[in-house]
Amino acid sequence: LRDVLGLTEHLESCQLFKAGLRYYFPAGDNSDITRRVELGGTIVPPIRSHQIDRGRFENMLWAQNQQDQIECWDNCSVRTIDLQESRHTITVERGDTLETIGARWVVDAAGRAGVLKRQLGLAEAVDHQAGAVWFRINDKIDIGQWSTDSDWRGRVPEGIRWLGTNHLMDRGYWVWLIPLAGDVTSVGIVADSKIHPHSGMNRFDRALNWLQQHEPQCAAAVAERQHLLQDFRVLKQYPHGCRRVFSSQRWCITGEAGVFSDPFYSPGTDFIGMSNSLVTDLIVRDVRGEPIEMRAEFYNQSYLSTFKSFLATYTNQYALMGNADVMVAKVVWDWACYWGVTALLFFHDNKLFDMEWATSMREELKRFNLLYTDMQGFFQQWANATPQPRMDEFINILNFPFMEDLYYGLNAGLDDQALKRQLTDNLALLESIADECKRHQSIRNKYGAHHFGARTPILA
């Protein structure tokens, strides 16, 4: 958004800076935030990101498009899309009239309406079964104020907890607290439907009752502000797949109109950014007269393969969220994989989808995918074997030297050959982390037991 689309001014003036992701694992009845294992940072990360108020953001995009003399229609319904060899035709209902548009390319960015996916029968079920409810409160909810304990408050500078995407976690669920510009707070419950039935939270009164049972401090903060409720949204089954999203027949499906894995780790904007970059590349190449058949097929396979790898992060993993030992290691592992491979390649000209470069690194990328999937299975086995409780610890994710190196390496500006060497080194690091996790050795050997505690495997 900042570097490619040039939206720095909007982001820094109209949106809040994001102080990373912050996790609170369970302790007793979750009534005392100071007793919970806390995983997060102590600064606003140097590589800036933002808490996006989508209403503000989309209004800005609308105004910017009009300023750039792009014709925009609202309050419309797409009735039919006729895909043809030479030129496509779209019929749109605008008020009381039907209008027909001719276009060489059709891009479906209609979100969960999934117009093209439905029309072409491309919907694909996924094994991950989870639902969500979320709502906005027109007031600031600052998790950093949930205790007067001076030691707990002194761990993290004032305001950093509030600016983060906060996760309150226990078996089968997590609750988000996200600050938005204008002192608005987004609150969401995301849960494995097999453990926490969606029917128990699909209205605001039910959601509040659910919070009172599972997250009493959050419930109290919401209850005293329920008169400031702005809206309430429900998705019974949010993960979904798609058999094809890029076609050489000059149509594409991007964003949630195509696939969506899970809001945990906030990958949605990443997938939109990756997908939109590929859509743009195909259209530009076609306009230049380049053949796009092989490229469209490569993009489709690579993008959907990346999506399925992300799905493994979540499928049957929500039961682990009540186990702090396992989840701390899993979060660090997942972030190491993200910073060390996926984000690294995206920051370097989206090399994951560079057909020539990625083909030259096929074996390394295959090793990574197999390793990543294998470790997700390992975390499930580990959680079943070690249900040990942990309490009252603060873990700074950037205190691990390898995590700091991976994070700052995102902006290294490597050339193609240097990037290949870095990816190879990162893969070796990840294999080392996996080996150490599987041997259940302590982190004290290399990076200091005080970071994780003696029960957590080494992550080096």
CSV table of C-alpha atoms in Angstrom, one decimal:
chain,number,residue,atom,x,y,z
A,1,LEU,CA,0.0,0.0,0.0
A,2,ARG,CA,2.8,2.4,0.9
A,3,ASP,CA,5.5,1.6,-1.5
A,4,VAL,CA,3.6,0.3,-4.6
A,5,LEU,CA,0.4,2.3,-4.5
A,6,GLY,CA,2.0,5.4,-3.0
A,7,LEU,CA,-0.5,5.7,-0.1
A,8,THR,CA,1.9,6.9,2.6
A,9,GLU,CA,0.1,10.2,3.2
A,10,HIS,CA,-3.2,8.5,3.8
A,11,LEU,CA,-1.8,5.7,5.9
A,12,GLU,CA,0.2,8.1,8.2
A,13,SER,CA,-2.5,10.8,8.5
A,14,CYS,CA,-5.7,8.8,8.5
A,15,GLN,CA,-4.8,5.3,9.9
A,16,LEU,CA,-3.1,4.2,13.1
A,17,PHE,CA,0.3,2.7,13.2
A,18,LYS,CA,0.3,-1.0,14.1
A,19,ALA,CA,2.5,-2.2,17.0
A,20,GLY,CA,2.7,-5.7,15.7
A,21,LEU,CA,0.8,-8.8,16.8
A,22,ARG,CA,0.4,-9.6,20.5
A,23,TYR,CA,-0.7,-12.9,22.1
A,24,TYR,CA,-2.1,-13.6,25.5
A,25,PHE,CA,-2.3,-17.3,26.4
A,26,PRO,CA,-4.7,-18.7,29.0
A,27,ALA,CA,-4.3,-18.6,32.8
A,28,GLY,CA,-7.0,-20.0,35.0
A,29,ASP,CA,-10.3,-18.4,34.2
A,30,ASN,CA,-8.6,-15.6,32.2
A,31,SER,CA,-9.8,-13.0,34.7
A,32,ASP,CA,-6.3,-11.6,35.3
A,33,ILE,CA,-4.3,-10.4,32.3
A,34,THR,CA,-1.1,-10.2,34.4
A,35,ARG,CA,-1.1,-14.0,34.9
A,36,ARG,CA,-1.2,-14.8,31.2
A,37,VAL,CA,1.8,-15.6,29.1
A,38,GLU,CA,2.3,-12.6,26.8
A,39,LEU,CA,4.1,-12.8,23.5
A,40,GLY,CA,4.8,-9.6,21.6
A,41,GLY,CA,7.2,-6.7,21.2
A,42,THR,CA,8.0,-3.5,23.0
A,43,ILE,CA,8.2,-1.0,20.1
A,44,VAL,CA,6.3,0.0,17.0
A,45,PRO,CA,8.1,-2.2,14.4
A,46,PRO,CA,10.5,-0.3,12.2
A,47,ILE,CA,8.9,-1.7,9.0
A,48,ARG,CA,5.7,0.2,9.3
A,49,SER,CA,2.3,-1.3,9.1
A,50,HIS,CA,-1.1,0.1,10.0
A,51,GLN,CA,-4.4,-0.8,11.6
A,52,ILE,CA,-6.7,-0.2,8.6
A,53,ASP,CA,-10.2,1.2,9.1
A,54,ARG,CA,-11.6,-0.2,5.9
A,55,GLY,CA,-14.4,2.4,5.6
A,56,ARG,CA,-11.9,5.2,5.6
A,57,PHE,CA,-9.6,3.4,3.3
A,58,GLU,CA,-12.2,2.5,0.7
A,59,ASN,CA,-13.7,6.0,0.8
A,60,MET,CA,-10.2,7.3,0.0
A,61,LEU,CA,-9.8,4.8,-2.9
A,62,TRP,CA,-13.1,5.9,-4.3
A,63,ALA,CA,-12.2,9.6,-4.2
A,64,GLN,CA,-8.7,8.9,-5.6
A,65,ASN,CA,-10.2,6.9,-8.5
A,66,GLN,CA,-12.6,9.7,-9.4
A,67,GLN,CA,-9.7,12.2,-9.1
A,68,ASP,CA,-7.8,10.1,-11.7
A,69,GLN,CA,-10.9,10.2,-14.0
A,70,ILE,CA,-11.7,6.5,-13.5
A,71,GLU,CA,-15.5,5.9,-13.9
A,72,CYS,CA,-16.9,4.3,-10.7
A,73,TRP,CA,-20.4,2.9,-10.3
A,74,ASP,CA,-21.9,2.2,-6.9
A,75,ASN,CA,-25.3,0.7,-5.8
A,76,CYS,CA,-25.1,-1.7,-8.7
A,77,SER,CA,-25.6,-5.5,-9.1
A,78,VAL,CA,-23.8,-7.6,-11.6
A,79,ARG,CA,-26.4,-9.7,-13.4
A,80,THR,CA,-24.4,-11.7,-16.0
A,81,ILE,CA,-20.8,-12.1,-17.2
A,82,ASP,CA,-20.5,-13.5,-20.7
A,83,LEU,CA,-16.9,-14.6,-21.2
A,84,GLN,CA,-16.0,-14.7,-24.9
A,85,GLU,CA,-12.8,-15.3,-26.9
A,86,SER,CA,-12.4,-11.8,-28.1
A,87,ARG,CA,-14.3,-9.5,-25.8
A,88,HIS,CA,-16.3,-10.2,-22.6
A,89,THR,CA,-19.7,-8.7,-21.8
A,90,ILE,CA,-21.0,-7.7,-18.3
A,91,THR,CA,-24.6,-6.8,-17.7
A,92,VAL,CA,-25.1,-4.5,-14.7
A,93,GLU,CA,-28.3,-3.4,-13.0
A,94,ARG,CA,-28.1,0.3,-12.1
A,95,GLY,CA,-31.3,1.4,-10.4
A,96,ASP,CA,-34.1,0.6,-12.8
A,97,THR,CA,-31.9,0.1,-15.8
A,98,LEU,CA,-29.7,-2.7,-17.2
A,99,GLU,CA,-26.4,-1.6,-18.7
A,100,THR,CA,-24.0,-3.6,-20.8
A,101,ILE,CA,-20.3,-3.2,-20.6
A,102,GLY,CA,-17.7,-4.7,-23.0
A,103,ALA,CA,-14.2,-5.4,-21.7
A,104,ARG,CA,-11.1,-7.3,-22.8
A,105,TRP,CA,-10.5,-8.3,-19.2
A,106,VAL,CA,-12.8,-9.1,-16.3
A,107,VAL,CA,-11.4,-9.1,-12.7
A,108,ASP,CA,-13.7,-10.2,-9.9
A,109,ALA,CA,-12.9,-8.3,-6.7
A,110,ALA,CA,-16.4,-8.6,-5.4
A,111,GLY,CA,-15.4,-10.2,-2.1
A,112,ARG,CA,-17.6,-13.0,-0.7
A,113,ALA,CA,-20.2,-12.4,-3.4
A,114,GLY,CA,-17.8,-14.4,-5.6
A,115,VAL,CA,-19.6,-13.6,-8.8
A,116,LEU,CA,-17.3,-15.4,-11.2
A,117,LYS,CA,-16.5,-18.2,-8.9
A,118,ARG,CA,-20.2,-19.0,-8.5
A,119,GLN,CA,-20.9,-18.6,-12.2
A,120,LEU,CA,-18.0,-20.9,-13.3
A,121,GLY,CA,-18.6,-23.4,-10.5
A,122,LEU,CA,-15.1,-23.0,-9.1
A,123,ALA,CA,-15.9,-23.0,-5.4
A,124,GLU,CA,-13.8,-25.5,-3.4
A,125,ALA,CA,-14.4,-26.7,0.1
A,126,VAL,CA,-11.6,-26.7,2.7
A,127,ASP,CA,-11.0,-28.9,5.7
A,128,HIS,CA,-10.6,-25.9,8.1
A,129,GLN,CA,-13.9,-25.4,9.9
A,130,ALA,CA,-14.1,-22.1,11.7
A,131,GLY,CA,-16.5,-19.1,12.1
A,132,ALA,CA,-16.2,-15.6,13.3
A,133,VAL,CA,-18.3,-12.7,14.7
A,134,TRP,CA,-17.0,-9.2,15.1
A,135,PHE,CA,-18.3,-5.8,16.0
A,136,ARG,CA,-17.1,-2.2,16.5
A,137,ILE,CA,-17.3,-0.2,19.7
A,138,ASN,CA,-17.2,3.6,19.3
A,139,ASP,CA,-14.7,4.0,22.1
A,140,LYS,CA,-11.1,3.2,22.9
A,141,ILE,CA,-10.5,-0.1,24.7
A,142,ASP,CA,-6.9,-0.2,25.9
A,143,ILE,CA,-5.8,-3.6,27.1
A,144,GLY,CA,-2.8,-2.0,28.7
A,145,GLN,CA,-5.2,-0.5,31.3
A,146,TRP,CA,-6.7,-3.9,32.4
A,147,SER,CA,-4.4,-4.1,35.4
A,148,THR,CA,-2.8,-1.6,37.8
A,149,ASP,CA,0.1,-4.0,38.5
A,150,SER,CA,3.2,-1.8,38.0
A,151,ASP,CA,5.5,-4.7,37.1
A,152,TRP,CA,3.1,-5.9,34.3
A,153,ARG,CA,2.6,-2.4,33.0
A,154,GLY,CA,6.3,-1.7,33.1
A,155,ARG,CA,7.1,-4.6,30.8
A,156,VAL,CA,5.9,-2.7,27.7
A,157,PRO,CA,6.0,1.1,27.0
A,158,GLU,CA,2.7,2.9,27.4
A,159,GLY,CA,0.5,2.6,24.3
A,160,ILE,CA,2.3,-0.2,22.6
A,161,ARG,CA,-0.2,-2.9,23.9
A,162,TRP,CA,-3.1,-0.7,22.7
A,163,LEU,CA,-1.7,-0.2,19.2
A,164,GLY,CA,-1.1,-3.9,18.6
A,165,THR,CA,-3.4,-6.5,17.2
A,166,ASN,CA,-4.2,-8.2,20.5
A,167,HIS,CA,-5.1,-11.9,20.7
A,168,LEU,CA,-6.8,-13.4,23.7
A,169,MET,CA,-6.4,-17.1,23.3
A,170,ASP,CA,-7.6,-20.4,24.8
A,171,ARG,CA,-8.5,-23.8,23.5
A,172,GLY,CA,-10.4,-23.6,20.3
A,173,TYR,CA,-10.6,-19.8,19.9
A,174,TRP,CA,-9.0,-16.4,19.9
A,175,VAL,CA,-10.5,-13.0,20.5
A,176,TRP,CA,-9.1,-9.9,18.7
A,177,LEU,CA,-8.9,-6.4,20.0
A,178,ILE,CA,-7.9,-4.0,17.2
A,179,PRO,CA,-7.7,-0.2,17.6
A,180,LEU,CA,-8.9,1.9,14.7
A,181,ALA,CA,-8.6,5.6,14.0
A,182,GLY,CA,-11.0,7.9,15.8
A,183,ASP,CA,-10.8,5.9,19.1
A,184,VAL,CA,-12.9,3.0,17.7
A,185,THR,CA,-12.2,-0.6,18.7
A,186,SER,CA,-12.9,-3.7,16.6
A,187,VAL,CA,-13.6,-6.8,18.7
A,188,GLY,CA,-13.9,-10.2,17.1
A,189,ILE,CA,-14.3,-13.8,18.2
A,190,VAL,CA,-12.8,-16.5,15.9
A,191,ALA,CA,-13.4,-20.1,16.9
A,192,ASP,CA,-13.2,-23.7,15.8
A,193,SER,CA,-16.9,-24.5,15.3
A,194,LYS,CA,-16.4,-28.1,16.5
A,195,ILE,CA,-15.2,-26.7,19.9
A,196,HIS,CA,-17.2,-23.5,20.2
A,197,PRO,CA,-20.5,-23.8,18.2
A,198,HIS,CA,-21.2,-20.7,16.1
A,199,SER,CA,-24.8,-20.6,17.4
A,200,GLY,CA,-23.4,-19.6,20.8
A,201,MET,CA,-22.1,-16.3,19.6
A,202,ASN,CA,-24.0,-15.3,16.4
A,203,ARG,CA,-25.9,-12.4,18.0
A,204,PHE,CA,-24.4,-9.6,20.1
A,205,ASP,CA,-26.1,-10.8,23.3
A,206,ARG,CA,-24.9,-14.3,22.7
A,207,ALA,CA,-21.4,-13.0,21.9
A,208,LEU,CA,-21.3,-11.0,25.1
A,209,ASN,CA,-22.4,-14.0,27.1
A,210,TRP,CA,-19.8,-16.1,25.5
A,211,LEU,CA,-17.1,-13.5,26.3
A,212,GLN,CA,-18.3,-13.5,30.0
A,213,GLN,CA,-17.7,-17.2,30.1
A,214,HIS,CA,-14.3,-17.3,28.4
A,215,GLU,CA,-12.8,-13.8,28.5
A,216,PRO,CA,-14.3,-12.0,31.5
A,217,GLN,CA,-12.0,-8.9,31.3
A,218,CYS,CA,-12.8,-8.4,27.7
A,219,ALA,CA,-16.5,-8.9,28.4
A,220,ALA,CA,-16.4,-6.3,31.1
A,221,ALA,CA,-14.8,-3.8,28.8
A,222,VAL,CA,-17.4,-4.5,26.1
A,223,ALA,CA,-20.4,-4.6,28.5
A,224,GLU,CA,-19.8,-1.1,29.9
A,225,ARG,CA,-19.6,0.2,26.3
A,226,GLN,CA,-22.4,-1.8,24.7
A,227,HIS,CA,-24.5,1.4,24.2
A,228,LEU,CA,-21.7,2.5,21.8
A,229,LEU,CA,-22.0,-0.6,19.6
A,230,GLN,CA,-21.7,0.4,15.9
A,231,ASP,CA,-22.4,-2.8,14.1
A,232,PHE,CA,-22.3,-6.6,14.4
A,233,ARG,CA,-21.1,-9.0,11.7
A,234,VAL,CA,-21.3,-12.8,11.4
A,235,LEU,CA,-19.5,-15.4,9.2
A,236,LYS,CA,-20.4,-19.0,10.0
A,237,GLN,CA,-17.7,-20.5,7.8
A,238,TYR,CA,-15.1,-18.1,6.6
A,239,PRO,CA,-12.4,-20.3,5.1
A,240,HIS,CA,-13.0,-21.1,1.4
A,241,GLY,CA,-11.1,-22.2,-1.6
A,242,CYS,CA,-11.3,-21.9,-5.4
A,243,ARG,CA,-10.1,-24.2,-8.1
A,244,ARG,CA,-8.8,-21.4,-10.4
A,245,VAL,CA,-8.2,-17.7,-9.9
A,246,PHE,CA,-6.1,-16.7,-13.0
A,247,SER,CA,-7.0,-17.6,-16.5
A,248,SER,CA,-5.3,-17.0,-19.9
A,249,GLN,CA,-8.9,-16.4,-21.2
A,250,ARG,CA,-8.4,-12.9,-19.7
A,251,TRP,CA,-10.3,-13.2,-16.4
A,252,CYS,CA,-9.1,-13.3,-12.8
A,253,ILE,CA,-10.5,-13.6,-9.3
A,254,THR,CA,-8.7,-11.7,-6.6
A,255,GLY,CA,-8.9,-11.2,-2.8
A,256,GLU,CA,-11.7,-12.9,-0.9
A,257,ALA,CA,-13.7,-13.4,-4.1
A,258,GLY,CA,-11.2,-16.3,-4.6
A,259,VAL,CA,-9.7,-17.8,-1.5
A,260,PHE,CA,-9.5,-17.0,2.2
A,261,SER,CA,-7.6,-19.0,4.9
A,262,ASP,CA,-7.9,-17.4,8.3
A,263,PRO,CA,-7.6,-14.0,10.0
A,264,PHE,CA,-5.0,-15.3,12.5
A,265,TYR,CA,-1.6,-13.7,11.6
A,266,SER,CA,-3.6,-11.2,9.5
A,267,PRO,CA,-2.7,-12.7,6.0
A,268,GLY,CA,-5.7,-11.3,4.2
A,269,THR,CA,-4.0,-8.1,2.9
A,270,ASP,CA,-0.9,-10.1,2.0
A,271,PHE,CA,-2.9,-12.3,-0.3
A,272,ILE,CA,-4.7,-9.3,-1.8
A,273,GLY,CA,-1.4,-7.7,-2.5
A,274,MET,CA,0.1,-10.8,-4.0
A,275,SER,CA,-3.0,-11.5,-6.1
A,276,ASN,CA,-3.4,-7.9,-7.3
A,277,SER,CA,0.2,-7.8,-8.3
A,278,LEU,CA,-0.2,-10.9,-10.5
A,279,VAL,CA,-3.5,-9.6,-12.0
A,280,THR,CA,-1.8,-6.4,-13.0
A,281,ASP,CA,1.2,-8.2,-14.4
A,282,LEU,CA,-1.0,-10.5,-16.6
A,283,ILE,CA,-3.0,-7.5,-17.9
A,284,VAL,CA,0.0,-5.4,-18.7
A,285,ARG,CA,1.7,-8.3,-20.5
A,286,ASP,CA,-1.4,-9.0,-22.5
A,287,VAL,CA,-1.8,-5.3,-23.5
A,288,ARG,CA,1.9,-5.4,-24.7
A,289,GLY,CA,1.0,-8.3,-26.9
A,290,GLU,CA,2.9,-10.9,-24.9
A,291,PRO,CA,1.6,-14.5,-24.7
A,292,ILE,CA,0.3,-15.1,-21.2
A,293,GLU,CA,-0.9,-18.8,-21.3
A,294,MET,CA,2.1,-20.3,-19.5
A,295,ARG,CA,2.4,-17.4,-17.1
A,296,ALA,CA,-1.3,-17.5,-16.1
A,297,GLU,CA,-1.1,-21.2,-15.4
A,298,PHE,CA,2.1,-20.8,-13.3
A,299,TYR,CA,0.5,-17.9,-11.3
A,300,ASN,CA,-2.6,-19.9,-10.7
A,301,GLN,CA,-0.7,-23.0,-9.5
A,302,SER,CA,1.7,-21.0,-7.4
A,303,TYR,CA,-0.9,-18.8,-5.8
A,304,LEU,CA,-3.2,-21.7,-4.9
A,305,SER,CA,-0.3,-23.7,-3.6
A,306,THR,CA,0.7,-20.8,-1.3
A,307,PHE,CA,-2.9,-20.6,-0.1
A,308,LYS,CA,-3.0,-24.3,0.7
A,309,SER,CA,0.3,-24.0,2.6
A,310,PHE,CA,-1.2,-21.2,4.7
A,311,LEU,CA,-4.3,-23.4,5.3
A,312,ALA,CA,-2.1,-26.0,7.0
A,313,THR,CA,-1.2,-23.3,9.6
A,314,TYR,CA,-4.8,-23.3,10.8
A,315,THR,CA,-6.5,-26.6,10.0
A,316,ASN,CA,-7.1,-28.6,13.2
A,317,GLN,CA,-4.8,-26.2,15.0
A,318,TYR,CA,-7.3,-24.2,17.0
A,319,ALA,CA,-7.3,-26.8,19.8
A,320,LEU,CA,-3.6,-25.9,20.4
A,321,MET,CA,-4.4,-22.3,21.3
A,322,GLY,CA,-4.9,-23.2,25.0
A,323,ASN,CA,-1.4,-24.6,25.3
A,324,ALA,CA,1.1,-21.8,25.8
A,325,ASP,CA,4.2,-24.0,25.6
A,326,VAL,CA,3.2,-25.2,22.1
A,327,MET,CA,1.7,-22.0,20.8
A,328,VAL,CA,4.7,-19.8,21.7
A,329,ALA,CA,6.9,-22.2,19.8
A,330,LYS,CA,4.4,-22.4,16.9
A,331,VAL,CA,4.0,-18.6,16.6
A,332,VAL,CA,7.7,-18.2,16.5
A,333,TRP,CA,8.0,-21.0,13.9
A,334,ASP,CA,5.2,-19.6,11.8
A,335,TRP,CA,6.7,-16.1,11.9
A,336,ALA,CA,10.2,-17.4,11.1
A,337,CYS,CA,8.8,-19.2,8.0
A,338,TYR,CA,6.9,-16.1,7.0
A,339,TRP,CA,9.7,-13.6,7.4
A,340,GLY,CA,12.3,-16.1,6.2
A,341,VAL,CA,10.5,-17.2,3.0
A,342,THR,CA,7.1,-15.8,2.0
A,343,ALA,CA,7.5,-12.2,3.1
A,344,LEU,CA,11.2,-12.2,2.1
A,345,LEU,CA,10.3,-13.1,-1.5
A,346,PHE,CA,7.3,-10.7,-1.6
A,347,PHE,CA,9.5,-7.8,-0.4
A,348,HIS,CA,12.0,-8.7,-3.2
A,349,ASP,CA,9.8,-8.0,-6.2
A,350,ASN,CA,7.4,-10.8,-5.5
A,351,LYS,CA,10.0,-13.4,-6.4
A,352,LEU,CA,7.8,-16.3,-5.2
A,353,PHE,CA,5.8,-15.7,-8.4
A,354,ASP,CA,8.7,-14.8,-10.7
A,355,MET,CA,8.3,-17.7,-13.1
A,356,GLU,CA,12.0,-17.9,-14.1
A,357,TRP,CA,13.4,-17.3,-10.6
A,358,ALA,CA,11.0,-19.6,-8.8
A,359,THR,CA,11.6,-22.3,-11.3
A,360,SER,CA,15.3,-22.1,-10.6
A,361,MET,CA,14.6,-22.5,-6.9
A,362,ARG,CA,12.0,-25.3,-7.3
A,363,GLU,CA,13.7,-27.8,-5.1
A,364,GLU,CA,14.3,-25.4,-2.3
A,365,LEU,CA,10.7,-24.2,-2.3
A,366,LYS,CA,9.5,-27.8,-2.3
A,367,ARG,CA,11.7,-28.6,0.7
A,368,PHE,CA,10.2,-25.6,2.5
A,369,ASN,CA,6.6,-26.6,1.8
A,370,LEU,CA,7.2,-30.2,3.0
A,371,LEU,CA,9.0,-28.9,6.1
A,372,TYR,CA,6.3,-26.4,6.9
A,373,THR,CA,3.4,-28.9,6.6
A,374,ASP,CA,5.3,-31.5,8.6
A,375,MET,CA,5.9,-29.1,11.5
A,376,GLN,CA,2.2,-28.2,11.7
A,377,GLY,CA,1.5,-31.9,12.3
A,378,PHE,CA,4.3,-32.0,14.9
A,379,PHE,CA,2.7,-29.2,16.9
A,380,GLN,CA,-0.5,-31.1,17.1
A,381,GLN,CA,1.3,-34.2,18.4
A,382,TRP,CA,3.3,-32.1,20.9
A,383,ALA,CA,0.2,-30.4,22.3
A,384,ASN,CA,-1.4,-33.8,22.9
A,385,ALA,CA,1.6,-34.9,24.8
A,386,THR,CA,2.4,-31.9,26.9
A,387,PRO,CA,-0.7,-30.1,28.4
A,388,GLN,CA,1.5,-28.1,30.8
A,389,PRO,CA,0.2,-24.7,32.0
A,390,ARG,CA,2.4,-21.7,32.0
A,391,MET,CA,1.7,-18.3,33.5
A,392,ASP,CA,3.1,-14.8,34.2
A,393,GLU,CA,5.8,-14.6,31.5
A,394,PHE,CA,6.6,-11.9,28.9
A,395,ILE,CA,8.3,-13.0,25.7
A,396,ASN,CA,9.7,-10.5,23.3
A,397,ILE,CA,9.7,-12.2,19.9
A,398,LEU,CA,12.5,-9.9,18.6
A,399,ASN,CA,14.8,-10.9,21.4
A,400,PHE,CA,15.7,-14.0,19.5
A,401,PRO,CA,18.7,-13.1,17.3
A,402,PHE,CA,17.5,-15.2,14.4
A,403,MET,CA,14.1,-13.6,14.4
A,404,GLU,CA,15.6,-10.1,14.4
A,405,ASP,CA,17.8,-11.1,11.5
A,406,LEU,CA,14.9,-12.5,9.5
A,407,TYR,CA,12.8,-9.4,10.2
A,408,TYR,CA,15.4,-6.8,9.2
A,409,GLY,CA,16.4,-9.0,6.2
A,410,LEU,CA,13.0,-8.2,4.6
A,411,ASN,CA,14.3,-4.8,3.4
A,412,ALA,CA,17.8,-6.0,2.5
A,413,GLY,CA,17.3,-5.2,-1.2
A,414,LEU,CA,19.1,-8.3,-2.4
A,415,ASP,CA,19.8,-9.0,-6.1
A,416,ASP,CA,18.6,-12.3,-7.6
A,417,GLN,CA,21.7,-14.3,-6.7
A,418,ALA,CA,22.1,-12.9,-3.2
A,419,LEU,CA,18.4,-13.7,-2.6
A,420,LYS,CA,18.9,-17.3,-3.7
A,421,ARG,CA,21.7,-17.6,-1.1
A,422,GLN,CA,19.7,-15.9,1.6
A,423,LEU,CA,16.7,-18.2,0.9
A,424,THR,CA,19.0,-21.3,1.1
A,425,ASP,CA,20.5,-20.0,4.4
A,426,ASN,CA,17.0,-19.3,5.8
A,427,LEU,CA,15.8,-22.8,4.8
A,428,ALA,CA,18.8,-24.3,6.6
A,429,LEU,CA,17.9,-22.2,9.7
A,430,LEU,CA,14.3,-23.4,9.6
A,431,GLU,CA,15.4,-27.1,9.3
A,432,SER,CA,17.6,-26.5,12.4
A,433,ILE,CA,14.7,-25.0,14.3
A,434,ALA,CA,12.5,-28.0,13.3
A,435,ASP,CA,15.1,-30.5,14.4
A,436,GLU,CA,15.5,-28.8,17.8
A,437,CYS,CA,11.8,-28.6,18.4
A,438,LYS,CA,11.4,-32.3,17.7
A,439,ARG,CA,14.2,-33.1,20.1
A,440,HIS,CA,12.4,-31.1,22.8
A,441,GLN,CA,15.7,-29.4,23.8
A,442,SER,CA,15.7,-26.3,25.9
A,443,ILE,CA,16.3,-22.9,24.4
A,444,ARG,CA,18.9,-22.2,27.2
A,445,ASN,CA,21.7,-23.8,25.1
A,446,LYS,CA,21.9,-21.0,22.5
A,447,TYR,CA,19.5,-18.1,23.2
A,448,GLY,CA,18.9,-18.1,26.9
A,449,ALA,CA,16.3,-20.0,28.9
A,450,HIS,CA,15.0,-16.8,30.4
A,451,HIS,CA,13.3,-16.0,27.0
A,452,PHE,CA,11.0,-19.0,26.9
A,453,GLY,CA,11.5,-21.0,30.0
A,454,ALA,CA,13.0,-24.5,30.4
A,455,ARG,CA,10.0,-26.4,29.2
A,456,THR,CA,10.0,-24.8,25.7
A,457,PRO,CA,12.1,-26.4,23.0
A,458,ILE,CA,15.1,-24.5,21.5
A,459,LEU,CA,14.2,-22.3,18.6
A,460,ALA,CA,17.5,-21.8,16.9
